[in-house]
PDB file of C-alpha atoms in Angstrom:
ATOM      1  CA  MET A  16       0.133   0.022  -0.004  1.00  0.00           C
ATOM      2  CA  LYS A  17       1.331   3.352  -0.811  1.00  0.00           C
ATOM      3  CA  ARG A  18       1.982   5.538   2.338  1.00  0.00           C
ATOM      4  CA  ILE A  19       1.927   9.276   2.535  1.00  0.00           C
ATOM      5  CA  LYS A  20       2.716  11.750   5.260  1.00  0.00           C
ATOM      6  CA  MET A  21      -0.134  12.883   7.479  1.00  0.00           C
ATOM      7  CA  GLY A  22      -0.649  16.552   7.218  1.00  0.00           C
ATOM      8  CA  CYS A  23       2.483  18.671   8.473  1.00  0.00           C
ATOM      9  CA  THR A  24       3.941  15.719  10.341  1.00  0.00           C
ATOM     10  CA  THR A  25       6.322  12.964   9.322  1.00  0.00           C
ATOM     11  CA  LEU A  26       3.835  10.230  10.402  1.00  0.00           C
ATOM     12  CA  SER A  27       3.135   7.880   7.806  1.00  0.00           C
ATOM     13  CA  ILE A  28      -0.436   6.705   6.877  1.00  0.00           C
ATOM     14  CA  PRO A  29      -1.877   4.580   4.100  1.00  0.00           C
ATOM     15  CA  ALA A  30      -3.179   6.238   0.872  1.00  0.00           C
ATOM     16  CA  MET A  31      -6.571   4.457   1.499  1.00  0.00           C
ATOM     17  CA  ALA A  32      -8.678   4.362   4.633  1.00  0.00           C
ATOM     18  CA  LEU A  33     -11.714   2.107   5.192  1.00  0.00           C
ATOM     19  CA  GLY A  34     -14.818   3.909   5.876  1.00  0.00           C
ATOM     20  CA  ILE A  35     -17.270   1.971   7.994  1.00  0.00           C
ATOM     21  CA  MET A  36     -20.567   4.021   7.295  1.00  0.00           C
ATOM     22  CA  ARG A  37     -22.257   0.594   6.170  1.00  0.00           C
ATOM     23  CA  MET A  38     -20.771  -1.662   8.774  1.00  0.00           C
ATOM     24  CA  ASN A  39     -24.273  -1.488  10.550  1.00  0.00           C
ATOM     25  CA  GLN A  40     -25.724  -3.694   7.719  1.00  0.00           C
ATOM     26  CA  LYS A  41     -23.013  -6.485   8.628  1.00  0.00           C
ATOM     27  CA  SER A  42     -22.899  -9.180  11.100  1.00  0.00           C
ATOM     28  CA  VAL A  43     -19.795  -9.017  13.680  1.00  0.00           C
ATOM     29  CA  PRO A  44     -18.141 -11.850  11.644  1.00  0.00           C
ATOM     30  CA  GLU A  45     -18.726 -10.196   8.283  1.00  0.00           C
ATOM     31  CA  ALA A  46     -17.440  -7.064   9.626  1.00  0.00           C
ATOM     32  CA  GLN A  47     -14.041  -9.001  10.676  1.00  0.00           C
ATOM     33  CA  VAL A  48     -13.843 -10.037   7.311  1.00  0.00           C
ATOM     34  CA  ALA A  49     -14.015  -6.697   5.861  1.00  0.00           C
ATOM     35  CA  ILE A  50     -11.618  -5.259   8.355  1.00  0.00           C
ATOM     36  CA  GLN A  51      -9.201  -8.114   7.843  1.00  0.00           C
ATOM     37  CA  ALA A  52      -9.324  -7.612   4.057  1.00  0.00           C
ATOM     38  CA  ALA A  53      -8.490  -4.121   4.519  1.00  0.00           C
ATOM     39  CA  TYR A  54      -5.623  -4.657   6.850  1.00  0.00           C
ATOM     40  CA  ASP A  55      -4.186  -7.451   4.723  1.00  0.00           C
ATOM     41  CA  ALA A  56      -4.120  -5.016   1.871  1.00  0.00           C
ATOM     42  CA  GLY A  57      -2.083  -2.530   3.848  1.00  0.00           C
ATOM     43  CA  ILE A  58      -5.225  -0.343   4.739  1.00  0.00           C
ATOM     44  CA  ASN A  59      -4.542   0.106   8.693  1.00  0.00           C
ATOM     45  CA  PHE A  60      -6.722   3.446   8.913  1.00  0.00           C
ATOM     46  CA  ILE A  61     -10.289   3.518   9.881  1.00  0.00           C
ATOM     47  CA  ASP A  62     -12.802   6.053   9.156  1.00  0.00           C
ATOM     48  CA  SER A  63     -16.050   6.603  11.084  1.00  0.00           C
ATOM     49  CA  ALA A  64     -18.583   8.968  12.378  1.00  0.00           C
ATOM     50  CA  ASP A  65     -20.982   9.122  15.335  1.00  0.00           C
ATOM     51  CA  ILE A  66     -24.201   9.231  12.944  1.00  0.00           C
ATOM     52  CA  TYR A  67     -23.236   6.222  10.922  1.00  0.00           C
ATOM     53  CA  GLY A  68     -26.042   3.734  11.292  1.00  0.00           C
ATOM     54  CA  GLY A  69     -27.239   5.769  14.480  1.00  0.00           C
ATOM     55  CA  GLY A  70     -24.012   4.485  16.070  1.00  0.00           C
ATOM     56  CA  LYS A  71     -24.547   0.832  15.285  1.00  0.00           C
ATOM     57  CA  SER A  72     -21.626   0.843  12.786  1.00  0.00           C
ATOM     58  CA  GLU A  73     -19.271   1.721  15.729  1.00  0.00           C
ATOM     59  CA  GLU A  74     -20.791  -0.798  17.893  1.00  0.00           C
ATOM     60  CA  ILE A  75     -20.586  -3.651  15.313  1.00  0.00           C
ATOM     61  CA  PHE A  76     -16.838  -2.180  14.633  1.00  0.00           C
ATOM     62  CA  GLY A  77     -16.026  -2.288  18.483  1.00  0.00           C
ATOM     63  CA  GLN A  78     -17.394  -5.957  18.732  1.00  0.00           C
ATOM     64  CA  ALA A  79     -15.471  -7.093  15.716  1.00  0.00           C
ATOM     65  CA  PHE A  80     -12.148  -5.463  16.335  1.00  0.00           C
ATOM     66  CA  SER A  81     -12.056  -6.402  20.012  1.00  0.00           C
ATOM     67  CA  GLN A  82     -12.176 -10.087  18.837  1.00  0.00           C
ATOM     68  CA  MET A  83      -9.272  -9.709  16.215  1.00  0.00           C
ATOM     69  CA  GLN A  84      -5.799 -10.383  16.591  1.00  0.00           C
ATOM     70  CA  ILE A  85      -4.573  -6.964  15.104  1.00  0.00           C
ATOM     71  CA  LYS A  86      -3.034  -4.925  17.786  1.00  0.00           C
ATOM     72  CA  ARG A  87      -4.684  -1.508  18.589  1.00  0.00           C
ATOM     73  CA  GLU A  88      -1.358   0.531  17.999  1.00  0.00           C
ATOM     74  CA  GLU A  89      -1.496  -1.173  14.483  1.00  0.00           C
ATOM     75  CA  MET A  90      -4.449   0.682  13.488  1.00  0.00           C
ATOM     76  CA  PHE A  91      -5.242   4.436  12.994  1.00  0.00           C
ATOM     77  CA  ILE A  92      -8.707   4.944  14.123  1.00  0.00           C
ATOM     78  CA  GLN A  93     -10.861   8.040  13.347  1.00  0.00           C
ATOM     79  CA  SER A  94     -14.243   9.264  13.884  1.00  0.00           C
ATOM     80  CA  LYS A  95     -16.493  12.324  13.332  1.00  0.00           C
ATOM     81  CA  THR A  96     -18.794  14.293  15.178  1.00  0.00           C
ATOM     82  CA  GLY A  97     -20.828  17.283  15.036  1.00  0.00           C
ATOM     83  CA  ILE A  98     -24.212  16.207  13.288  1.00  0.00           C
ATOM     84  CA  VAL A  99     -27.223  15.653  15.328  1.00  0.00           C
ATOM     85  CA  PRO A 100     -29.471  13.852  12.786  1.00  0.00           C
ATOM     86  CA  GLY A 101     -32.566  15.853  11.711  1.00  0.00           C
ATOM     87  CA  LYS A 102     -31.963  18.525  14.235  1.00  0.00           C
ATOM     88  CA  ARG A 103     -28.822  20.671  13.925  1.00  0.00           C
ATOM     89  CA  TYR A 104     -25.006  20.802  13.680  1.00  0.00           C
ATOM     90  CA  ASP A 105     -23.407  21.126  17.121  1.00  0.00           C
ATOM     91  CA  PHE A 106     -19.882  22.197  17.791  1.00  0.00           C
ATOM     92  CA  SER A 107     -20.291  22.985  21.216  1.00  0.00           C
ATOM     93  CA  LYS A 108     -17.768  21.997  23.708  1.00  0.00           C
ATOM     94  CA  GLU A 109     -20.477  19.895  25.598  1.00  0.00           C
ATOM     95  CA  HIS A 110     -21.432  18.026  22.723  1.00  0.00           C
ATOM     96  CA  ILE A 111     -17.965  17.287  21.393  1.00  0.00           C
ATOM     97  CA  LEU A 112     -16.829  16.072  24.640  1.00  0.00           C
ATOM     98  CA  HIS A 113     -20.020  13.862  25.315  1.00  0.00           C
ATOM     99  CA  SER A 114     -20.001  12.519  21.879  1.00  0.00           C
ATOM    100  CA  VAL A 115     -16.162  11.455  22.040  1.00  0.00           C
ATOM    101  CA  ASP A 116     -17.047   9.555  25.192  1.00  0.00           C
ATOM    102  CA  GLU A 117     -19.798   7.755  23.372  1.00  0.00           C
ATOM    103  CA  ILE A 118     -17.687   7.012  20.579  1.00  0.00           C
ATOM    104  CA  LEU A 119     -14.990   5.424  22.599  1.00  0.00           C
ATOM    105  CA  GLU A 120     -17.569   3.381  24.553  1.00  0.00           C
ATOM    106  CA  ARG A 121     -19.148   2.139  21.180  1.00  0.00           C
ATOM    107  CA  MET A 122     -15.802   1.311  19.562  1.00  0.00           C
ATOM    108  CA  GLN A 123     -14.424  -0.192  22.590  1.00  0.00           C
ATOM    109  CA  LEU A 124     -11.373   2.061  22.552  1.00  0.00           C
ATOM    110  CA  ASP A 125      -9.327   4.178  25.020  1.00  0.00           C
ATOM    111  CA  TYR A 126      -8.601   6.636  22.594  1.00  0.00           C
ATOM    112  CA  LEU A 127      -9.184   7.960  18.990  1.00  0.00           C
ATOM    113  CA  ASP A 128      -6.072   8.554  16.690  1.00  0.00           C
ATOM    114  CA  SER A 129      -8.143  11.277  15.075  1.00  0.00           C
ATOM    115  CA  LEU A 130     -11.375  13.169  15.704  1.00  0.00           C
ATOM    116  CA  VAL A 131     -13.002  14.949  12.704  1.00  0.00           C
ATOM    117  CA  LEU A 132     -15.799  17.702  12.955  1.00  0.00           C
ATOM    118  CA  HIS A 133     -18.472  16.619  10.435  1.00  0.00           C
ATOM    119  CA  ARG A 134     -19.801  19.397   8.204  1.00  0.00           C
ATOM    120  CA  PRO A 135     -19.542  23.068   9.309  1.00  0.00           C
ATOM    121  CA  ASP A 136     -21.788  24.365  12.165  1.00  0.00           C
ATOM    122  CA  ALA A 137     -22.981  27.991  11.243  1.00  0.00           C
ATOM    123  CA  LEU A 138     -22.892  28.645  15.185  1.00  0.00           C
ATOM    124  CA  MET A 139     -19.336  27.526  15.585  1.00  0.00           C
ATOM    125  CA  ASP A 140     -17.354  29.258  18.268  1.00  0.00           C
ATOM    126  CA  PRO A 141     -13.726  28.686  17.416  1.00  0.00           C
ATOM    127  CA  GLU A 142     -12.537  29.479  21.016  1.00  0.00           C
ATOM    128  CA  GLU A 143     -15.107  26.879  22.347  1.00  0.00           C
ATOM    129  CA  VAL A 144     -13.942  24.131  19.936  1.00  0.00           C
ATOM    130  CA  ALA A 145     -10.557  24.913  20.884  1.00  0.00           C
ATOM    131  CA  GLU A 146     -11.201  24.391  24.726  1.00  0.00           C
ATOM    132  CA  ALA A 147     -12.720  20.891  23.725  1.00  0.00           C
ATOM    133  CA  PHE A 148      -9.781  19.940  21.569  1.00  0.00           C
ATOM    134  CA  ASP A 149      -7.343  20.861  24.307  1.00  0.00           C
ATOM    135  CA  GLN A 150      -9.284  19.085  27.063  1.00  0.00           C
ATOM    136  CA  LEU A 151      -9.615  15.785  24.766  1.00  0.00           C
ATOM    137  CA  GLN A 152      -5.884  15.766  23.886  1.00  0.00           C
ATOM    138  CA  ALA A 153      -4.916  16.536  27.511  1.00  0.00           C
ATOM    139  CA  ALA A 154      -7.043  13.779  28.670  1.00  0.00           C
ATOM    140  CA  GLY A 155      -5.405  11.257  26.032  1.00  0.00           C
ATOM    141  CA  LYS A 156      -8.684  10.722  24.498  1.00  0.00           C
ATOM    142  CA  VAL A 157      -7.832  12.220  21.003  1.00  0.00           C
ATOM    143  CA  ARG A 158      -4.224  12.429  19.237  1.00  0.00           C
ATOM    144  CA  PHE A 159      -5.096  14.556  16.238  1.00  0.00           C
ATOM    145  CA  PHE A 160      -7.879  16.645  14.790  1.00  0.00           C
ATOM    146  CA  GLY A 161      -9.448  17.495  11.578  1.00  0.00           C
ATOM    147  CA  VAL A 162     -12.693  18.902   9.764  1.00  0.00           C
ATOM    148  CA  SER A 163     -15.050  17.606   6.973  1.00  0.00           C
ATOM    149  CA  ASN A 164     -16.348  19.539   4.223  1.00  0.00           C
ATOM    150  CA  PHE A 165     -14.863  22.918   5.308  1.00  0.00           C
ATOM    151  CA  ASP A 166     -14.117  25.628   2.976  1.00  0.00           C
ATOM    152  CA  THR A 167     -10.731  27.515   3.016  1.00  0.00           C
ATOM    153  CA  ALA A 168     -12.061  30.360   5.223  1.00  0.00           C
ATOM    154  CA  GLN A 169     -13.822  28.302   7.809  1.00  0.00           C
ATOM    155  CA  PHE A 170     -10.710  26.152   7.911  1.00  0.00           C
ATOM    156  CA  LYS A 171      -8.450  29.262   8.570  1.00  0.00           C
ATOM    157  CA  LEU A 172     -10.983  30.710  11.205  1.00  0.00           C
ATOM    158  CA  LEU A 173     -10.906  27.396  13.242  1.00  0.00           C
ATOM    159  CA  GLN A 174      -7.216  27.015  12.820  1.00  0.00           C
ATOM    160  CA  SER A 175      -6.425  30.418  14.162  1.00  0.00           C
ATOM    161  CA  CYS A 176      -7.819  29.464  17.644  1.00  0.00           C
ATOM    162  CA  LEU A 177      -6.214  25.992  18.043  1.00  0.00           C
ATOM    163  CA  SER A 178      -2.969  24.976  19.597  1.00  0.00           C
ATOM    164  CA  GLN A 179      -3.023  21.905  17.410  1.00  0.00           C
ATOM    165  CA  ARG A 180      -2.647  21.714  13.494  1.00  0.00           C
ATOM    166  CA  LEU A 181      -5.650  20.591  11.781  1.00  0.00           C
ATOM    167  CA  MET A 182      -4.546  17.439   9.820  1.00  0.00           C
ATOM    168  CA  PHE A 183      -7.613  16.561   7.509  1.00  0.00           C
ATOM    169  CA  ASN A 184     -10.322  17.901   5.451  1.00  0.00           C
ATOM    170  CA  GLN A 185     -12.747  15.358   4.065  1.00  0.00           C
ATOM    171  CA  LEU A 186     -14.169  16.482   0.765  1.00  0.00           C
ATOM    172  CA  GLN A 187     -15.998  14.716  -1.985  1.00  0.00           C
ATOM    173  CA  PHE A 188     -13.717  13.877  -4.928  1.00  0.00           C
ATOM    174  CA  SER A 189     -14.047  11.380  -7.592  1.00  0.00           C
ATOM    175  CA  LEU A 190     -14.356  10.937 -11.441  1.00  0.00           C
ATOM    176  CA  LYS A 191     -17.985  12.063 -11.163  1.00  0.00           C
ATOM    177  CA  HIS A 192     -17.256  14.802  -8.735  1.00  0.00           C
ATOM    178  CA  THR A 193     -14.345  16.892  -9.890  1.00  0.00           C
ATOM    179  CA  GLY A 194     -15.357  20.444  -9.016  1.00  0.00           C
ATOM    180  CA  MET A 195     -12.131  21.000  -6.921  1.00  0.00           C
ATOM    181  CA  ILE A 196     -10.041  20.757 -10.111  1.00  0.00           C
ATOM    182  CA  ASP A 197     -12.472  21.931 -12.854  1.00  0.00           C
ATOM    183  CA  PHE A 198     -12.448  25.662 -12.117  1.00  0.00           C
ATOM    184  CA  GLY A 199      -8.569  25.737 -12.202  1.00  0.00           C
ATOM    185  CA  MET A 200      -8.492  24.520 -15.671  1.00  0.00           C
ATOM    186  CA  HIS A 201     -11.411  26.663 -16.522  1.00  0.00           C
ATOM    187  CA  MET A 202      -9.827  29.752 -15.316  1.00  0.00           C
ATOM    188  CA  ASN A 203     -10.906  32.971 -16.927  1.00  0.00           C
ATOM    189  CA  MET A 204     -13.808  31.343 -18.755  1.00  0.00           C
ATOM    190  CA  VAL A 205     -17.613  31.999 -18.165  1.00  0.00           C
ATOM    191  CA  ASP A 206     -18.754  28.423 -18.335  1.00  0.00           C
ATOM    192  CA  LYS A 207     -20.295  26.184 -15.623  1.00  0.00           C
ATOM    193  CA  PRO A 208     -17.071  24.420 -14.654  1.00  0.00           C
ATOM    194  CA  SER A 209     -15.166  27.748 -14.176  1.00  0.00           C
ATOM    195  CA  VAL A 210     -17.223  28.388 -10.934  1.00  0.00           C
ATOM    196  CA  ASP A 211     -15.245  27.659  -7.820  1.00  0.00           C
ATOM    197  CA  ARG A 212     -17.472  25.840  -5.312  1.00  0.00           C
ATOM    198  CA  ASP A 213     -14.552  24.703  -3.180  1.00  0.00           C
ATOM    199  CA  SER A 214     -12.761  28.054  -2.461  1.00  0.00           C
ATOM    200  CA  GLN A 215      -9.534  26.530  -3.819  1.00  0.00           C
ATOM    201  CA  PHE A 216      -9.100  24.323  -0.831  1.00  0.00           C
ATOM    202  CA  LEU A 217      -6.947  21.686  -2.787  1.00  0.00           C
ATOM    203  CA  ASP A 218      -4.316  24.323  -3.549  1.00  0.00           C
ATOM    204  CA  TYR A 219      -4.446  25.441  -0.012  1.00  0.00           C
ATOM    205  CA  ALA A 220      -4.065  22.090   1.397  1.00  0.00           C
ATOM    206  CA  ARG A 221      -0.895  21.504  -0.857  1.00  0.00           C
ATOM    207  CA  LEU A 222       0.591  24.949   0.427  1.00  0.00           C
ATOM    208  CA  HIS A 223      -0.130  24.142   4.107  1.00  0.00           C
ATOM    209  CA  LYS A 224       0.284  20.486   4.312  1.00  0.00           C
ATOM    210  CA  VAL A 225      -3.287  19.294   5.034  1.00  0.00           C
ATOM    211  CA  THR A 226      -4.406  15.907   4.165  1.00  0.00           C
ATOM    212  CA  VAL A 227      -7.607  15.953   1.877  1.00  0.00           C
ATOM    213  CA  GLN A 228      -9.564  12.877   2.458  1.00  0.00           C
ATOM    214  CA  ALA A 229     -11.676  11.946  -0.516  1.00  0.00           C
ATOM    215  CA  TRP A 230     -14.879  10.596   0.390  1.00  0.00           C
ATOM    216  CA  SER A 231     -17.490   8.771  -2.134  1.00  0.00           C
ATOM    217  CA  PRO A 232     -14.820   7.867  -4.428  1.00  0.00           C
ATOM    218  CA  PHE A 233     -16.966   5.546  -6.727  1.00  0.00           C
ATOM    219  CA  GLN A 234     -20.152   7.541  -6.414  1.00  0.00           C
ATOM    220  CA  TYR A 235     -21.869  10.169  -8.409  1.00  0.00           C
ATOM    221  CA  GLY A 236     -24.007  13.006  -7.122  1.00  0.00           C
ATOM    222  CA  MET A 237     -23.952  12.782  -3.363  1.00  0.00           C
ATOM    223  CA  PHE A 238     -25.592   9.584  -2.595  1.00  0.00           C
ATOM    224  CA  GLU A 239     -27.428   8.460  -5.817  1.00  0.00           C
ATOM    225  CA  GLY A 240     -25.193   5.414  -6.357  1.00  0.00           C
ATOM    226  CA  THR A 241     -22.069   4.175  -7.890  1.00  0.00           C
ATOM    227  CA  PHE A 242     -20.630   4.911 -11.447  1.00  0.00           C
ATOM    228  CA  ILE A 243     -18.872   1.713 -11.649  1.00  0.00           C
ATOM    229  CA  ASP A 244     -20.851  -0.749 -13.949  1.00  0.00           C
ATOM    230  CA  ASN A 245     -23.446   1.661 -14.163  1.00  0.00           C
ATOM    231  CA  ASP A 246     -25.315   1.649 -17.512  1.00  0.00           C
ATOM    232  CA  GLY A 247     -25.920   5.485 -17.175  1.00  0.00           C
ATOM    233  CA  PHE A 248     -22.091   5.982 -17.787  1.00  0.00           C
ATOM    234  CA  PRO A 249     -21.074   3.905 -20.710  1.00  0.00           C
ATOM    235  CA  LYS A 250     -18.053   5.939 -21.975  1.00  0.00           C
ATOM    236  CA  LEU A 251     -16.600   6.255 -18.530  1.00  0.00           C
ATOM    237  CA  ASN A 252     -17.072   2.459 -17.830  1.00  0.00           C
ATOM    238  CA  GLN A 253     -15.612   1.731 -21.225  1.00  0.00           C
ATOM    239  CA  GLU A 254     -12.427   3.597 -20.571  1.00  0.00           C
ATOM    240  CA  LEU A 255     -12.101   2.203 -16.830  1.00  0.00           C
ATOM    241  CA  GLN A 256     -12.433  -1.303 -18.519  1.00  0.00           C
ATOM    242  CA  LYS A 257      -9.733  -0.455 -21.033  1.00  0.00           C
ATOM    243  CA  GLN A 258      -7.291   0.619 -18.408  1.00  0.00           C
ATOM    244  CA  ALA A 259      -8.306  -2.290 -15.994  1.00  0.00           C
ATOM    245  CA  ASP A 260      -7.483  -4.718 -18.837  1.00  0.00           C
ATOM    246  CA  LYS A 261      -4.075  -2.906 -19.199  1.00  0.00           C
ATOM    247  CA  TYR A 262      -3.163  -3.050 -15.523  1.00  0.00           C
ATOM    248  CA  GLU A 263      -4.831  -6.435 -14.902  1.00  0.00           C
ATOM    249  CA  VAL A 264      -7.022  -5.059 -12.065  1.00  0.00           C
ATOM    250  CA  GLY A 265     -10.633  -4.217 -11.663  1.00  0.00           C
ATOM    251  CA  LYS A 266     -12.608  -0.918 -12.434  1.00  0.00           C
ATOM    252  CA  ASN A 267     -12.363   0.126  -8.748  1.00  0.00           C
ATOM    253  CA  ALA A 268      -8.661   0.130  -8.945  1.00  0.00           C
ATOM    254  CA  ILE A 269      -8.472   2.386 -11.931  1.00  0.00           C
ATOM    255  CA  ALA A 270     -11.100   4.920 -10.457  1.00  0.00           C
ATOM    256  CA  ALA A 271      -8.939   4.768  -7.080  1.00  0.00           C
ATOM    257  CA  ALA A 272      -5.702   5.294  -9.111  1.00  0.00           C
ATOM    258  CA  TRP A 273      -7.157   8.191 -10.845  1.00  0.00           C
ATOM    259  CA  ILE A 274      -7.818  10.067  -7.389  1.00  0.00           C
ATOM    260  CA  LEU A 275      -4.358   8.898  -6.086  1.00  0.00           C
ATOM    261  CA  ARG A 276      -2.548  10.151  -9.346  1.00  0.00           C
ATOM    262  CA  HIS A 277      -3.203  13.854  -8.189  1.00  0.00           C
ATOM    263  CA  PRO A 278      -0.185  15.320  -6.556  1.00  0.00           C
ATOM    264  CA  ALA A 279      -1.974  16.746  -3.574  1.00  0.00           C
ATOM    265  CA  ASN A 280      -1.106  13.267  -1.987  1.00  0.00           C
ATOM    266  CA  ILE A 281      -4.942  12.620  -1.070  1.00  0.00           C
ATOM    267  CA  GLN A 282      -6.079   9.809   1.034  1.00  0.00           C
ATOM    268  CA  MET A 283      -9.115   7.990  -0.368  1.00  0.00           C
ATOM    269  CA  LEU A 284     -11.873   6.479   1.758  1.00  0.00           C
ATOM    270  CA  VAL A 285     -13.039   3.148   0.676  1.00  0.00           C
ATOM    271  CA  GLY A 286     -16.565   2.800   1.810  1.00  0.00           C
ATOM    272  CA  SER A 287     -17.377  -0.722   0.711  1.00  0.00           C
ATOM    273  CA  MET A 288     -17.829  -3.754   3.167  1.00  0.00           C
ATOM    274  CA  ASN A 289     -17.268  -6.017   0.262  1.00  0.00           C
ATOM    275  CA  PRO A 290     -13.951  -7.979   0.616  1.00  0.00           C
ATOM    276  CA  GLN A 291     -13.386  -8.217  -3.047  1.00  0.00           C
ATOM    277  CA  HIS A 292     -13.898  -4.594  -3.554  1.00  0.00           C
ATOM    278  CA  ILE A 293     -11.700  -3.520  -0.959  1.00  0.00           C
ATOM    279  CA  ARG A 294      -9.040  -5.672  -2.286  1.00  0.00           C
ATOM    280  CA  ASP A 295      -9.454  -4.416  -5.849  1.00  0.00           C
ATOM    281  CA  SER A 296      -9.520  -0.864  -4.665  1.00  0.00           C
ATOM    282  CA  ALA A 297      -6.374  -1.492  -2.840  1.00  0.00           C
ATOM    283  CA  LYS A 298      -4.426  -2.433  -5.975  1.00  0.00           C
ATOM    284  CA  GLY A 299      -5.257   0.938  -7.312  1.00  0.00           C
ATOM    285  CA  ALA A 300      -2.541   2.546  -4.743  1.00  0.00           C
ATOM    286  CA  LYS A 301       0.201   0.512  -6.912  1.00  0.00           C
ATOM    287  CA  ILE A 302      -0.733   1.911 -10.298  1.00  0.00           C
ATOM    288  CA  ARG A 303       0.579   5.217 -11.492  1.00  0.00           C
ATOM    289  CA  LEU A 304      -1.384   6.211 -14.545  1.00  0.00           C
ATOM    290  CA  THR A 305       0.232   8.025 -17.182  1.00  0.00           C
ATOM    291  CA  ARG A 306      -0.884  11.708 -17.718  1.00  0.00           C
ATOM    292  CA  GLN A 307      -2.734  10.843 -20.891  1.00  0.00           C
ATOM    293  CA  GLU A 308      -4.528   7.982 -19.110  1.00  0.00           C
ATOM    294  CA  TRP A 309      -5.587  10.249 -16.384  1.00  0.00           C
ATOM    295  CA  TYR A 310      -7.057  12.846 -18.877  1.00  0.00           C
ATOM    296  CA  ASP A 311      -8.804  10.011 -20.726  1.00  0.00           C
ATOM    297  CA  LEU A 312     -10.726   9.116 -17.787  1.00  0.00           C
ATOM    298  CA  TYR A 313     -11.341  12.538 -16.801  1.00  0.00           C
ATOM    299  CA  LEU A 314     -12.940  13.223 -20.496  1.00  0.00           C
ATOM    300  CA  ALA A 315     -14.918  10.100 -20.607  1.00  0.00           C
ATOM    301  CA  ALA A 316     -16.548  11.078 -17.033  1.00  0.00           C
ATOM    302  CA  GLY A 317     -18.094  13.770 -19.179  1.00  0.00           C
ATOM    303  CA  ASN A 318     -15.691  16.773 -18.554  1.00  0.00           C
ATOM    304  CA  TYR A 319     -14.110  18.802 -21.017  1.00  0.00           C
ATOM    305  CA  LEU A 320     -11.276  20.916 -21.477  1.00  0.00           C
ATOM    306  CA  PRO A 321     -11.416  24.541 -22.718  1.00  0.00           C
TER     307      PRO A 321
END
C-alpha cells in the first residue's frame, strides 16, 4: 500500500482508509472479514462517524475489532462528530466532549487517533472548539484533529484559535465529482466548470500541508449510487475497463488510481464492506496512471477542456 505523510507531520499513513458507514448492515463476523481484508491490503486506517447507522456501525466495529488479532497500535482509528441527525449541527464543547466519550464506548477504545468535525456548524465558536480539543488531547482521548467539508475560510478561522494543527479535511472527490479541479482548468472562462465551489481548498491544502480525504470515490451525485458498472455512464465504464485490462485489475482500482494520481497526496476513503471490492480498490494504490490515461478518464467521465 502506498504511504503518504499525514498533514504537516512525518507520520506515515496509508493512501487509503476503510470507511465503516455501512458496517451497521453487517454481522460481527462479516465486519471482521472486511476489516481483515483492508488490513491485509495495507489499509490500517479506519474512518467512522458517530451518526453512521445511528451509532450501530461503531458498535459492530467495536465488537468485531475487539475479537481480532490486530493490535490497537497497528491501527489508526478516526471518527467524526458534529451532526445531530434531523436537528442541527453542534460544535459546542459539551457536545464534542460527550460525543467522544460515546464513540470510545461504542468502539471499545481508550482513545481515537483522530477526531474530525463533521460538516460546518454555522454557530461554531472557534474558541469553544479549541477548549474541547485541548481537553480531549490532555485527557489522552484524541491524538489529532481535522474537519470535513470545510471551505478555506472556515478552515483558517478554526485553525487560528487552535493549539493543534488541523490534519485533515474530508471532501467529496471522484471521477464524477471533479469540481475541486475543474475551475482551475477553466480559469478566466464563463462556463459552468469555471465556478469555484470549493474556495481553492485543494491548492490551500498543498501549500499548508493538510491531508485531503476523498469521500465517495466511486459515487456520482452525493448518494445516488456508484458509477462503476452503471449503464448510465457507458463511456466512463468503457475507459475504466480499457485501463483495467491493461493493468490487470478491476475498475475500482482504476477509479482509485485516478484519485491517487493527483499530486496533492490525497487519502481515499473506501466505503465498501465487500472484501473483493476492498482488495481491488487497494490495487489502485500500486498504479501510477500516465498523464494521458488520467485525462482520458477525466474526459470519459463527461468533463471537457477549454
